[in-house]
Coordinates of C-alpha atoms in Angstrom, one line a residue:
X1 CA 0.0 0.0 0.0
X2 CA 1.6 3.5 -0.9
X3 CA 0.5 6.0 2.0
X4 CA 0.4 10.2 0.2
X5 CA 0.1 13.3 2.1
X6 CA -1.5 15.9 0.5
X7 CA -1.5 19.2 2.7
X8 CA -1.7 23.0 1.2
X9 CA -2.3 26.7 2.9
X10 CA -4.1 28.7 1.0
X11 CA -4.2 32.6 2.7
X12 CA -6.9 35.2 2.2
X13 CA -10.3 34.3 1.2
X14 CA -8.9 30.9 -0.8
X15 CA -10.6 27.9 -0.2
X16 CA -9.3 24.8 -1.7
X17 CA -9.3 21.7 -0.9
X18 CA -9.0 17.8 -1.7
X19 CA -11.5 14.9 -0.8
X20 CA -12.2 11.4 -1.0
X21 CA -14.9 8.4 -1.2
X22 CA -16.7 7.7 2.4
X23 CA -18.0 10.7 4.5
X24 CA -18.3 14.0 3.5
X25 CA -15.5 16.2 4.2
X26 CA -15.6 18.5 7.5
X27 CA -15.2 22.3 7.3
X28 CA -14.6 23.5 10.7
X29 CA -14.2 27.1 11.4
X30 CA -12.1 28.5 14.2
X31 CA -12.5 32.2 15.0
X32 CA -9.3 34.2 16.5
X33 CA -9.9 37.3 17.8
X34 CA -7.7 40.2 18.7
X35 CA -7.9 43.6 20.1
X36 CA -7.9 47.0 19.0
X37 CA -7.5 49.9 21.3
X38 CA -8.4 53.6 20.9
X39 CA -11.8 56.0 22.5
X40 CA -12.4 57.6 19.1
X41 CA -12.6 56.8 15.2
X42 CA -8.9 58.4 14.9
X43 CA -7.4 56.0 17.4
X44 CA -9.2 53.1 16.2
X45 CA -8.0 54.1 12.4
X46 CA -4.3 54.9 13.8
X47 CA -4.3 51.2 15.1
X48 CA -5.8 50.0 12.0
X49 CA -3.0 52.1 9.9
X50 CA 0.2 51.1 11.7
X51 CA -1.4 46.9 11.8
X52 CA -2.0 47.7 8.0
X53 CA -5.4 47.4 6.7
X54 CA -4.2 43.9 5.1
X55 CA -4.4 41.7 8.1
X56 CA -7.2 43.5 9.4
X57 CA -9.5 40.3 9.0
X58 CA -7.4 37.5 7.6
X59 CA -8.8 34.2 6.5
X60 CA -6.4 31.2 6.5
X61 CA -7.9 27.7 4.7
X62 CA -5.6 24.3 5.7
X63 CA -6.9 21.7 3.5
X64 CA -6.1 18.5 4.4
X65 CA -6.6 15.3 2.8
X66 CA -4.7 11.8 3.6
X67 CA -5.2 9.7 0.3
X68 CA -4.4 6.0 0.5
X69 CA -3.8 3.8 -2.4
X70 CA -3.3 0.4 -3.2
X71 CA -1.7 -1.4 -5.8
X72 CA -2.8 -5.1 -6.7
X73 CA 0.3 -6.4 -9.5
X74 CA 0.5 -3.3 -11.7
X75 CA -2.6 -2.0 -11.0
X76 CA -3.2 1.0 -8.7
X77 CA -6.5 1.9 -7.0
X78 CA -7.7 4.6 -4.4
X79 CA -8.4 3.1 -1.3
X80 CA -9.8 5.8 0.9
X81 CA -9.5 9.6 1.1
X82 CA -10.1 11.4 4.8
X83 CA -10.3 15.0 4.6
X84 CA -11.0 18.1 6.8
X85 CA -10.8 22.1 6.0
X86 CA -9.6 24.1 8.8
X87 CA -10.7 27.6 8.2
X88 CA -9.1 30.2 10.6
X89 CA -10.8 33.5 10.6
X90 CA -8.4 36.6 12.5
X91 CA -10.5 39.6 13.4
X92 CA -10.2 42.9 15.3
X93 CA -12.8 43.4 18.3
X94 CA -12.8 46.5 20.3
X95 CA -11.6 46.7 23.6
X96 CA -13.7 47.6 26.2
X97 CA -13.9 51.5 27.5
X98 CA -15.3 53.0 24.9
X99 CA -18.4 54.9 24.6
X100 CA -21.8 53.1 23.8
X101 CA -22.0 55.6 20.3
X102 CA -18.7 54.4 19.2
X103 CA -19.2 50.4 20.2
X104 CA -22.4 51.0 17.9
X105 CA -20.7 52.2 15.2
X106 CA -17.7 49.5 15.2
X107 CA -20.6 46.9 15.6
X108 CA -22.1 47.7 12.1
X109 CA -18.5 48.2 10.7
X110 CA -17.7 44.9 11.8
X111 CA -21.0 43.7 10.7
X112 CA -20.1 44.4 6.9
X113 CA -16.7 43.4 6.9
X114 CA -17.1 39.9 7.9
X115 CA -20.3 39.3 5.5
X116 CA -17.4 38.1 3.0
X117 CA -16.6 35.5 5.2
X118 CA -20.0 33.8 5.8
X119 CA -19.8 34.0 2.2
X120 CA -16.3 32.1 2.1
X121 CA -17.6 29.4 4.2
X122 CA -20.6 28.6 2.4
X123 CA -18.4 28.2 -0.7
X124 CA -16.1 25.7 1.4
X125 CA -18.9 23.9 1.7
X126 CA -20.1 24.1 -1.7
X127 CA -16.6 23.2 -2.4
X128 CA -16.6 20.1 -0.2
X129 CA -19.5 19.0 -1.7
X130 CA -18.2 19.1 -5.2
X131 CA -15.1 17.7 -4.6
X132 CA -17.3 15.4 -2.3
X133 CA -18.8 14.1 -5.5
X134 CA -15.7 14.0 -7.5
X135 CA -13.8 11.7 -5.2
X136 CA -17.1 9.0 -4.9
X137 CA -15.9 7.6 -8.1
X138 CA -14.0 4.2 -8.6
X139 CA -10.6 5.6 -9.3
X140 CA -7.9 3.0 -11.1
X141 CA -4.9 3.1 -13.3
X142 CA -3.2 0.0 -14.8
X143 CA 0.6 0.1 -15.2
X144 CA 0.9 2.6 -12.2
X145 CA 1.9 0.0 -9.9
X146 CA 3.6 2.9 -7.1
X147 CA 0.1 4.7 -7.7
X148 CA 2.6 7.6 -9.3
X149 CA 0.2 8.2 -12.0
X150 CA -2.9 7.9 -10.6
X151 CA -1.9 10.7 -7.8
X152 CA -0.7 13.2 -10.2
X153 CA -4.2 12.7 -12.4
X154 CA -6.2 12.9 -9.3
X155 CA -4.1 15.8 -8.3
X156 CA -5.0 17.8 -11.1
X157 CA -8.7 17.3 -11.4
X158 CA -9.4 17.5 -8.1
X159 CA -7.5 21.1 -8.2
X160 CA -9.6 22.2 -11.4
X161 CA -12.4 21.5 -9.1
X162 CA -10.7 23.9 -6.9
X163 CA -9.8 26.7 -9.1
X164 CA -13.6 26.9 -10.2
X165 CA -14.4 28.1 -6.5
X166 CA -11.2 30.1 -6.1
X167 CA -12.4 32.3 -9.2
X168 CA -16.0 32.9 -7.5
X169 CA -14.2 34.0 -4.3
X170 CA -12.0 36.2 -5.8
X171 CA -14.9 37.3 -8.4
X172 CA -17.1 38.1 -5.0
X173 CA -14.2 39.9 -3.3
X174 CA -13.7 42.4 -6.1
X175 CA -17.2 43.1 -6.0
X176 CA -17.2 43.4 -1.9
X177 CA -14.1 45.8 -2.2
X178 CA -14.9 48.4 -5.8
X179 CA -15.6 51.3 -5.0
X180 CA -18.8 52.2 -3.8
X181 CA -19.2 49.3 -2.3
X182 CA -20.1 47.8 0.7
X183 CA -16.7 47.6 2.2
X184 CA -15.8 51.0 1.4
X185 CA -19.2 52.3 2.1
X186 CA -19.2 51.0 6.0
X187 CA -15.6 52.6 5.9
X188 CA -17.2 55.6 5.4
X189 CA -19.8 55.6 7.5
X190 CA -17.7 54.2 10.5
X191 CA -15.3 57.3 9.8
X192 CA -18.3 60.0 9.5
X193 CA -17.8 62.5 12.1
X194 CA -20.5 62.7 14.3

């Protein structure tokens, strides 16, 4: 039996994965908070400014997928494919201390910048589900007898699977982030003076 290791990190809104026969794939979200400091907008923005507005919320994807093979004589055959996303979402939260008008206004901020990532994890999911369906077939390859072959082919499609649902997120993020949109329009209002 040849044993592969398939393990990828894909940062910022990428989700991308590889799956196997047997149960559906798990896509567990863990959320990572940290905290921002300041009593008015120009504080808050200052802190924003020197983190840089970049790794103000950061989503990390770890797709992992152990795929085992067999071979029987020449022939080589998946045997079973376990797989799990790990989806690691970092975002600011205000500390405590400031005024009930300004907790408000971060609140709706907030509110709008992490509508992209519900969106992310429901196309994880939709992700999972596809590559779900992709890996329930009987996959073989004669003359592949240390399952080389097979694993590169695999490989491939599963990742052209992949790169349909990278396109959509980044196609959704560039609408989330033109201008005039929602991103830059809660930026605006969170900034407004009062």
């Amino acid at each position: 039996m040849t044993k592969l290791f398939i393990t990828s990190g894909v940062l910022l809104l990428l989700v991308s994965q590889m799956f196997a026969p047997c149960a559906a794939a798990s896509v567990i979200r863990k959320n990572v908070p940290y905290t921002i400091r300041g009593k008015t907008v120009a504080e808050i923005n200052r802190q924003i400014s020197q983190n840089g507005m970049d790794k103000f919320v950061v989503v990390t994807v770890q797709p992992d997928s152990e795929v085992k093979y067999s071979a029987l004589g020449s022939t080589c055959k998946v045997k079973s494919v376990e797989r799990m996303v790990n989806v690691t979402v970092r975002y600011p939260v205000l500390a405590d201390g400031v005024s009930p008008k300004l907790r408000k206004r971060w609140k709706a901020f907030m509110a709008v910048m992490m509508q992209p990532i519900d969106y992310h994890m429901q196309q994880a999911r939709s992700e999972a589900a596809a590559l779900d369906a992709f890996w329930q077939k009987d996959f073989s390859m004669p003359g592949d007898p240390r399952c080389v072959r097979l694993n590169k082919l695999l490989t491939d499609r599963a990742l052209s699977v992949t790169d349909r649902y990278e396109a959509l997120g980044k196609r959704y993020q560039t609408e989330q982030m033109r201008p005039g949109g929602p991103i830059e329009r809660a930026t605006k209002e969170f900034n407004k003076l009062p």
